[in-house]
Amino acid sequence: MNHSDQSASENPSSKTSAFSEEIELQGHIIDSLLLPKILDEITVLGGDFSINEISIGQLRSDSSHAQITVSARDEETLENILTHIAQHGAVPVQQHDCVLEPADMDGAFPEGFYCTTNQKTQIRIAGNWIPVELQEMDCGIVVSPDRKTAHCLPMSDVTQGELVVIGNQGSRVIPAERSAPEVSGFSFMHSTVSSEKPKGVTVREIASEMRRAKAGTGKILIVAGPTVVHTGSRDYFSELIREGYVNLLFAGNALATHDIEESFYGTSLGISMEHGGSTEEGHEHHLRSINRIRRLGSIKNAVDQGVLKSGIMYECVKNQVPYVLAGSIRDDGPLPDVITDSIASQRKMREMVQGVSFCLMIATTLHSIAVGNLLPASVKVVCVDINPATVTKLADRGTFQTVGLVTDVEPFLRVLLDEINKLE
């Protein structure tokens, strides 16, 4: 990285800055508020800036461009600033190839590896910018032996000898741009948590987005917690599966267990789904359900043998909807389909999320955050939960594209299904 010894003279406070770098921004940097965000971040991190050149697009569809000199009192501060603003698409004017270093061991990157975001990324090799595939946050970037392709890789999967990108030099992020409301059906994305917005309007837009996803080339992923069953919503969920609005299901042992419990006993956690009261020996029902499936070997075997005849898992088997049931330390049983190794669960989910264009997360905090970490920023995400903190946690952990709807599961799924049916 080429740092000059002169700071920008236009900014009086930059006279004490000995290190500087000229960066440029391109795209919808004005209406997306990227420019003020970057300028603010420069000053917060202890640097100065001088805008050398700026051209602003006249129409909403026009691109804008800016060249800015970033200055700091020492090289360490400047490097820190450049690292942070690179995540918003700031690229040094003087370009260099990325630095590659072979991994010296399995399961860990070399020190100083480039840490990825969930936004579209490119790296520069031999003067050419190449796209980084399998985009995912909190990974490293591994380059193929012929240096023609690159992809994100979690540190647990790196093997000795693989070429790893080191530092930020020769990398650039292409931030997700805000779509114009009149173009995008996802217009409720203007707020993160719509707790006080008209829920009917929001659900209608979600229904429209799911219809577009179904009609397009992407897949619809549903991430769901056991509350879907507890609230008496599984019939709505089952209908979504039958109508082709669920291409992939991620859940835990609890969702599948209580769904199967309702099929066998008409209860969920021992509570009758018909009259809402407790039932005799109902606390045993989920264990007996797990045991029955374990004796048969799998959920699919239970369906094929006519033992399991209804519910969410039944519909997944019948409609050939793939699912991943990821285990936790608190699971009873678990069901034989549950993947109890967390890393193995991650790998399976990572493999299956490729091609997902829309993700609906319903009443599950930990699974939502886990799946959010696997998705690129281009995937539209809706999180439905009675607790607004679930959406806040998702955004805080980097899944900034999440739209939150604060409501109970049952009315949401009921209205969603009605809106989808109206559109057909």
PDB file of C-alpha atoms in Angstrom, residues 210-391:
ATOM      1  CA  MET A 210     -42.301 -14.925  -1.793  1.00  0.00           C
ATOM      2  CA  ARG A 211     -44.341 -15.245  -4.978  1.00  0.00           C
ATOM      3  CA  ARG A 212     -41.557 -13.534  -6.920  1.00  0.00           C
ATOM      4  CA  ALA A 213     -39.005 -15.871  -5.351  1.00  0.00           C
ATOM      5  CA  LYS A 214     -41.123 -18.898  -6.224  1.00  0.00           C
ATOM      6  CA  ALA A 215     -41.479 -17.728  -9.817  1.00  0.00           C
ATOM      7  CA  GLY A 216     -37.771 -16.930 -10.134  1.00  0.00           C
ATOM      8  CA  THR A 217     -34.603 -18.988 -10.035  1.00  0.00           C
ATOM      9  CA  GLY A 218     -33.850 -18.626  -6.325  1.00  0.00           C
ATOM     10  CA  LYS A 219     -34.935 -20.762  -3.390  1.00  0.00           C
ATOM     11  CA  ILE A 220     -37.055 -19.902  -0.350  1.00  0.00           C
ATOM     12  CA  LEU A 221     -35.475 -20.869   2.955  1.00  0.00           C
ATOM     13  CA  ILE A 222     -37.540 -21.041   6.148  1.00  0.00           C
ATOM     14  CA  VAL A 223     -35.816 -21.022   9.529  1.00  0.00           C
ATOM     15  CA  ALA A 224     -38.329 -21.986  12.205  1.00  0.00           C
ATOM     16  CA  GLY A 225     -38.548 -22.608  15.931  1.00  0.00           C
ATOM     17  CA  PRO A 226     -40.919 -24.841  17.935  1.00  0.00           C
ATOM     18  CA  THR A 227     -43.225 -21.884  18.604  1.00  0.00           C
ATOM     19  CA  VAL A 228     -44.674 -22.573  15.150  1.00  0.00           C
ATOM     20  CA  VAL A 229     -46.130 -25.745  16.670  1.00  0.00           C
ATOM     21  CA  HIS A 230     -46.838 -24.393  20.175  1.00  0.00           C
ATOM     22  CA  THR A 231     -49.001 -21.554  18.777  1.00  0.00           C
ATOM     23  CA  GLY A 232     -51.133 -23.875  16.650  1.00  0.00           C
ATOM     24  CA  SER A 233     -49.625 -22.667  13.383  1.00  0.00           C
ATOM     25  CA  ARG A 234     -48.311 -25.867  11.897  1.00  0.00           C
ATOM     26  CA  ASP A 235     -51.285 -26.342   9.554  1.00  0.00           C
ATOM     27  CA  TYR A 236     -50.513 -22.955   7.940  1.00  0.00           C
ATOM     28  CA  PHE A 237     -46.843 -23.901   7.672  1.00  0.00           C
ATOM     29  CA  SER A 238     -47.766 -27.287   6.184  1.00  0.00           C
ATOM     30  CA  GLU A 239     -49.899 -25.582   3.557  1.00  0.00           C
ATOM     31  CA  LEU A 240     -47.005 -23.298   2.591  1.00  0.00           C
ATOM     32  CA  ILE A 241     -44.941 -26.432   1.977  1.00  0.00           C
ATOM     33  CA  ARG A 242     -47.677 -28.068  -0.107  1.00  0.00           C
ATOM     34  CA  GLU A 243     -48.086 -24.927  -2.225  1.00  0.00           C
ATOM     35  CA  GLY A 244     -44.371 -24.771  -3.010  1.00  0.00           C
ATOM     36  CA  TYR A 245     -43.369 -21.786  -0.854  1.00  0.00           C
ATOM     37  CA  VAL A 246     -40.787 -23.711   1.161  1.00  0.00           C
ATOM     38  CA  ASN A 247     -37.771 -25.020  -0.732  1.00  0.00           C
ATOM     39  CA  LEU A 248     -35.571 -25.575   2.292  1.00  0.00           C
ATOM     40  CA  LEU A 249     -36.153 -25.856   6.062  1.00  0.00           C
ATOM     41  CA  PHE A 250     -33.606 -25.215   8.822  1.00  0.00           C
ATOM     42  CA  ALA A 251     -34.671 -25.985  12.374  1.00  0.00           C
ATOM     43  CA  GLY A 252     -33.670 -27.824  15.520  1.00  0.00           C
ATOM     44  CA  ASN A 253     -34.696 -30.975  17.320  1.00  0.00           C
ATOM     45  CA  ALA A 254     -37.562 -29.145  19.077  1.00  0.00           C
ATOM     46  CA  LEU A 255     -39.563 -28.086  16.002  1.00  0.00           C
ATOM     47  CA  ALA A 256     -39.517 -31.586  14.518  1.00  0.00           C
ATOM     48  CA  THR A 257     -40.158 -33.267  17.870  1.00  0.00           C
ATOM     49  CA  HIS A 258     -43.201 -31.214  18.820  1.00  0.00           C
ATOM     50  CA  ASP A 259     -44.563 -31.353  15.287  1.00  0.00           C
ATOM     51  CA  ILE A 260     -44.389 -35.144  15.439  1.00  0.00           C
ATOM     52  CA  GLU A 261     -45.784 -35.111  18.991  1.00  0.00           C
ATOM     53  CA  GLU A 262     -48.856 -33.277  17.743  1.00  0.00           C
ATOM     54  CA  SER A 263     -49.291 -35.835  14.976  1.00  0.00           C
ATOM     55  CA  PHE A 264     -49.083 -38.740  17.425  1.00  0.00           C
ATOM     56  CA  TYR A 265     -50.803 -37.322  20.500  1.00  0.00           C
ATOM     57  CA  GLY A 266     -52.503 -34.052  19.546  1.00  0.00           C
ATOM     58  CA  THR A 267     -50.311 -32.172  22.026  1.00  0.00           C
ATOM     59  CA  SER A 268     -47.283 -29.896  22.027  1.00  0.00           C
ATOM     60  CA  LEU A 269     -45.175 -30.049  25.197  1.00  0.00           C
ATOM     61  CA  GLY A 270     -48.059 -31.975  26.665  1.00  0.00           C
ATOM     62  CA  ILE A 271     -50.603 -29.198  26.036  1.00  0.00           C
ATOM     63  CA  SER A 272     -53.647 -30.183  23.999  1.00  0.00           C
ATOM     64  CA  MET A 273     -53.776 -28.351  20.684  1.00  0.00           C
ATOM     65  CA  GLU A 274     -57.555 -28.789  20.691  1.00  0.00           C
ATOM     66  CA  HIS A 275     -58.656 -27.394  24.071  1.00  0.00           C
ATOM     67  CA  GLY A 276     -55.429 -25.749  25.293  1.00  0.00           C
ATOM     68  CA  GLY A 277     -55.273 -27.626  28.593  1.00  0.00           C
ATOM     69  CA  SER A 278     -52.757 -30.081  29.940  1.00  0.00           C
ATOM     70  CA  THR A 279     -53.260 -33.789  29.326  1.00  0.00           C
ATOM     71  CA  GLU A 280     -52.612 -36.797  31.527  1.00  0.00           C
ATOM     72  CA  GLU A 281     -48.955 -37.843  31.262  1.00  0.00           C
ATOM     73  CA  GLY A 282     -48.582 -35.200  28.538  1.00  0.00           C
ATOM     74  CA  HIS A 283     -45.055 -34.383  29.701  1.00  0.00           C
ATOM     75  CA  GLU A 284     -44.012 -37.781  28.338  1.00  0.00           C
ATOM     76  CA  HIS A 285     -45.435 -37.292  24.863  1.00  0.00           C
ATOM     77  CA  HIS A 286     -42.406 -35.652  23.259  1.00  0.00           C
ATOM     78  CA  LEU A 287     -40.095 -38.365  24.623  1.00  0.00           C
ATOM     79  CA  ARG A 288     -42.366 -41.135  23.406  1.00  0.00           C
ATOM     80  CA  SER A 289     -42.520 -39.436  19.998  1.00  0.00           C
ATOM     81  CA  ILE A 290     -38.734 -39.252  19.749  1.00  0.00           C
ATOM     82  CA  ASN A 291     -38.414 -42.861  20.854  1.00  0.00           C
ATOM     83  CA  ARG A 292     -40.892 -44.065  18.233  1.00  0.00           C
ATOM     84  CA  ILE A 293     -38.999 -42.301  15.417  1.00  0.00           C
ATOM     85  CA  ARG A 294     -35.668 -43.575  16.714  1.00  0.00           C
ATOM     86  CA  ARG A 295     -37.024 -47.143  16.644  1.00  0.00           C
ATOM     87  CA  LEU A 296     -37.987 -46.628  12.988  1.00  0.00           C
ATOM     88  CA  GLY A 297     -34.598 -45.147  12.075  1.00  0.00           C
ATOM     89  CA  SER A 298     -35.642 -41.805  10.565  1.00  0.00           C
ATOM     90  CA  ILE A 299     -38.516 -39.412   9.975  1.00  0.00           C
ATOM     91  CA  LYS A 300     -38.683 -40.547   6.358  1.00  0.00           C
ATOM     92  CA  ASN A 301     -39.035 -44.170   7.417  1.00  0.00           C
ATOM     93  CA  ALA A 302     -41.919 -43.167   9.695  1.00  0.00           C
ATOM     94  CA  VAL A 303     -43.647 -41.466   6.759  1.00  0.00           C
ATOM     95  CA  ASP A 304     -42.949 -44.287   4.316  1.00  0.00           C
ATOM     96  CA  GLN A 305     -44.288 -46.871   6.767  1.00  0.00           C
ATOM     97  CA  GLY A 306     -47.484 -44.905   7.385  1.00  0.00           C
ATOM     98  CA  VAL A 307     -46.680 -44.189  11.048  1.00  0.00           C
ATOM     99  CA  LEU A 308     -46.327 -40.409  10.601  1.00  0.00           C
ATOM    100  CA  LYS A 309     -49.309 -39.121   8.606  1.00  0.00           C
ATOM    101  CA  SER A 310     -49.424 -35.336   9.052  1.00  0.00           C
ATOM    102  CA  GLY A 311     -47.516 -32.217   9.996  1.00  0.00           C
ATOM    103  CA  ILE A 312     -44.549 -30.156   8.904  1.00  0.00           C
ATOM    104  CA  MET A 313     -41.992 -32.968   8.740  1.00  0.00           C
ATOM    105  CA  TYR A 314     -44.508 -35.220   6.978  1.00  0.00           C
ATOM    106  CA  GLU A 315     -45.048 -32.549   4.297  1.00  0.00           C
ATOM    107  CA  CYS A 316     -41.295 -32.045   3.899  1.00  0.00           C
ATOM    108  CA  VAL A 317     -40.834 -35.757   3.196  1.00  0.00           C
ATOM    109  CA  LYS A 318     -43.867 -35.988   0.895  1.00  0.00           C
ATOM    110  CA  ASN A 319     -42.940 -32.842  -1.065  1.00  0.00           C
ATOM    111  CA  GLN A 320     -39.207 -33.608  -1.134  1.00  0.00           C
ATOM    112  CA  VAL A 321     -38.249 -30.451   0.759  1.00  0.00           C
ATOM    113  CA  PRO A 322     -34.701 -30.851   2.140  1.00  0.00           C
ATOM    114  CA  TYR A 323     -34.204 -29.966   5.793  1.00  0.00           C
ATOM    115  CA  VAL A 324     -31.382 -29.596   8.276  1.00  0.00           C
ATOM    116  CA  LEU A 325     -32.114 -30.261  11.941  1.00  0.00           C
ATOM    117  CA  ALA A 326     -29.190 -28.889  13.947  1.00  0.00           C
ATOM    118  CA  GLY A 327     -28.776 -30.199  17.497  1.00  0.00           C
ATOM    119  CA  SER A 328     -28.050 -28.394  20.756  1.00  0.00           C
ATOM    120  CA  ILE A 329     -26.736 -29.328  24.179  1.00  0.00           C
ATOM    121  CA  ARG A 330     -30.248 -29.410  25.642  1.00  0.00           C
ATOM    122  CA  ASP A 331     -31.868 -31.800  23.160  1.00  0.00           C
ATOM    123  CA  ASP A 332     -33.813 -34.832  24.337  1.00  0.00           C
ATOM    124  CA  GLY A 333     -33.149 -37.915  22.249  1.00  0.00           C
ATOM    125  CA  PRO A 334     -32.514 -36.434  19.799  1.00  0.00           C
ATOM    126  CA  LEU A 335     -34.411 -37.504  16.704  1.00  0.00           C
ATOM    127  CA  PRO A 336     -32.210 -39.663  14.434  1.00  0.00           C
ATOM    128  CA  ASP A 337     -32.285 -36.982  11.703  1.00  0.00           C
ATOM    129  CA  VAL A 338     -30.679 -34.377  13.970  1.00  0.00           C
ATOM    130  CA  ILE A 339     -27.029 -33.500  13.257  1.00  0.00           C
ATOM    131  CA  THR A 340     -25.450 -33.330  16.702  1.00  0.00           C
ATOM    132  CA  ASP A 341     -22.029 -32.060  15.582  1.00  0.00           C
ATOM    133  CA  SER A 342     -22.271 -28.244  15.354  1.00  0.00           C
ATOM    134  CA  ILE A 343     -19.503 -27.911  12.769  1.00  0.00           C
ATOM    135  CA  ALA A 344     -21.094 -30.651  10.659  1.00  0.00           C
ATOM    136  CA  SER A 345     -24.423 -28.775  10.905  1.00  0.00           C
ATOM    137  CA  GLN A 346     -22.750 -25.579   9.717  1.00  0.00           C
ATOM    138  CA  ARG A 347     -21.177 -27.367   6.780  1.00  0.00           C
ATOM    139  CA  LYS A 348     -24.481 -28.923   5.760  1.00  0.00           C
ATOM    140  CA  MET A 349     -26.339 -25.606   5.998  1.00  0.00           C
ATOM    141  CA  ARG A 350     -23.534 -23.788   4.186  1.00  0.00           C
ATOM    142  CA  GLU A 351     -23.773 -26.306   1.352  1.00  0.00           C
ATOM    143  CA  MET A 352     -27.558 -25.997   1.089  1.00  0.00           C
ATOM    144  CA  VAL A 353     -27.961 -22.183   1.285  1.00  0.00           C
ATOM    145  CA  GLN A 354     -26.332 -21.737  -2.104  1.00  0.00           C
ATOM    146  CA  GLY A 355     -29.008 -20.364  -4.423  1.00  0.00           C
ATOM    147  CA  VAL A 356     -31.291 -19.067  -1.667  1.00  0.00           C
ATOM    148  CA  SER A 357     -32.796 -15.694  -2.641  1.00  0.00           C
ATOM    149  CA  PHE A 358     -35.336 -15.223   0.163  1.00  0.00           C
ATOM    150  CA  CYS A 359     -35.179 -16.299   3.807  1.00  0.00           C
ATOM    151  CA  LEU A 360     -38.027 -16.193   6.321  1.00  0.00           C
ATOM    152  CA  MET A 361     -36.988 -16.628   9.958  1.00  0.00           C
ATOM    153  CA  ILE A 362     -39.800 -17.438  12.385  1.00  0.00           C
ATOM    154  CA  ALA A 363     -39.481 -17.306  16.173  1.00  0.00           C
ATOM    155  CA  THR A 364     -36.005 -18.681  16.739  1.00  0.00           C
ATOM    156  CA  THR A 365     -33.208 -16.419  17.945  1.00  0.00           C
ATOM    157  CA  LEU A 366     -30.161 -18.695  17.865  1.00  0.00           C
ATOM    158  CA  HIS A 367     -31.020 -20.436  14.601  1.00  0.00           C
ATOM    159  CA  SER A 368     -31.788 -17.062  12.982  1.00  0.00           C
ATOM    160  CA  ILE A 369     -28.417 -15.615  13.975  1.00  0.00           C
ATOM    161  CA  ALA A 370     -26.605 -18.790  12.888  1.00  0.00           C
ATOM    162  CA  VAL A 371     -28.253 -18.832   9.463  1.00  0.00           C
ATOM    163  CA  GLY A 372     -27.888 -15.063   9.075  1.00  0.00           C
ATOM    164  CA  ASN A 373     -24.135 -15.519   9.433  1.00  0.00           C
ATOM    165  CA  LEU A 374     -24.142 -17.895   6.446  1.00  0.00           C
ATOM    166  CA  LEU A 375     -26.123 -15.719   4.022  1.00  0.00           C
ATOM    167  CA  PRO A 376     -24.685 -13.129   1.636  1.00  0.00           C
ATOM    168  CA  ALA A 377     -26.130  -9.621   1.879  1.00  0.00           C
ATOM    169  CA  SER A 378     -27.922 -10.118  -1.445  1.00  0.00           C
ATOM    170  CA  VAL A 379     -30.403 -12.530   0.173  1.00  0.00           C
ATOM    171  CA  LYS A 380     -33.567 -10.809   1.373  1.00  0.00           C
ATOM    172  CA  VAL A 381     -34.260 -11.744   4.986  1.00  0.00           C
ATOM    173  CA  VAL A 382     -37.446 -11.328   7.031  1.00  0.00           C
ATOM    174  CA  CYS A 383     -37.408 -12.139  10.728  1.00  0.00           C
ATOM    175  CA  VAL A 384     -40.754 -12.608  12.488  1.00  0.00           C
ATOM    176  CA  ASP A 385     -40.664 -12.691  16.271  1.00  0.00           C
ATOM    177  CA  ILE A 386     -42.705 -11.452  19.201  1.00  0.00           C
ATOM    178  CA  ASN A 387     -39.428 -10.127  20.643  1.00  0.00           C
ATOM    179  CA  PRO A 388     -37.893  -7.202  18.705  1.00  0.00           C
ATOM    180  CA  ALA A 389     -34.510  -7.977  20.280  1.00  0.00           C
ATOM    181  CA  THR A 390     -34.172 -10.977  17.963  1.00  0.00           C
ATOM    182  CA  VAL A 391     -34.048  -8.703  14.923  1.00  0.00           C
TER     183      VAL A 391
END
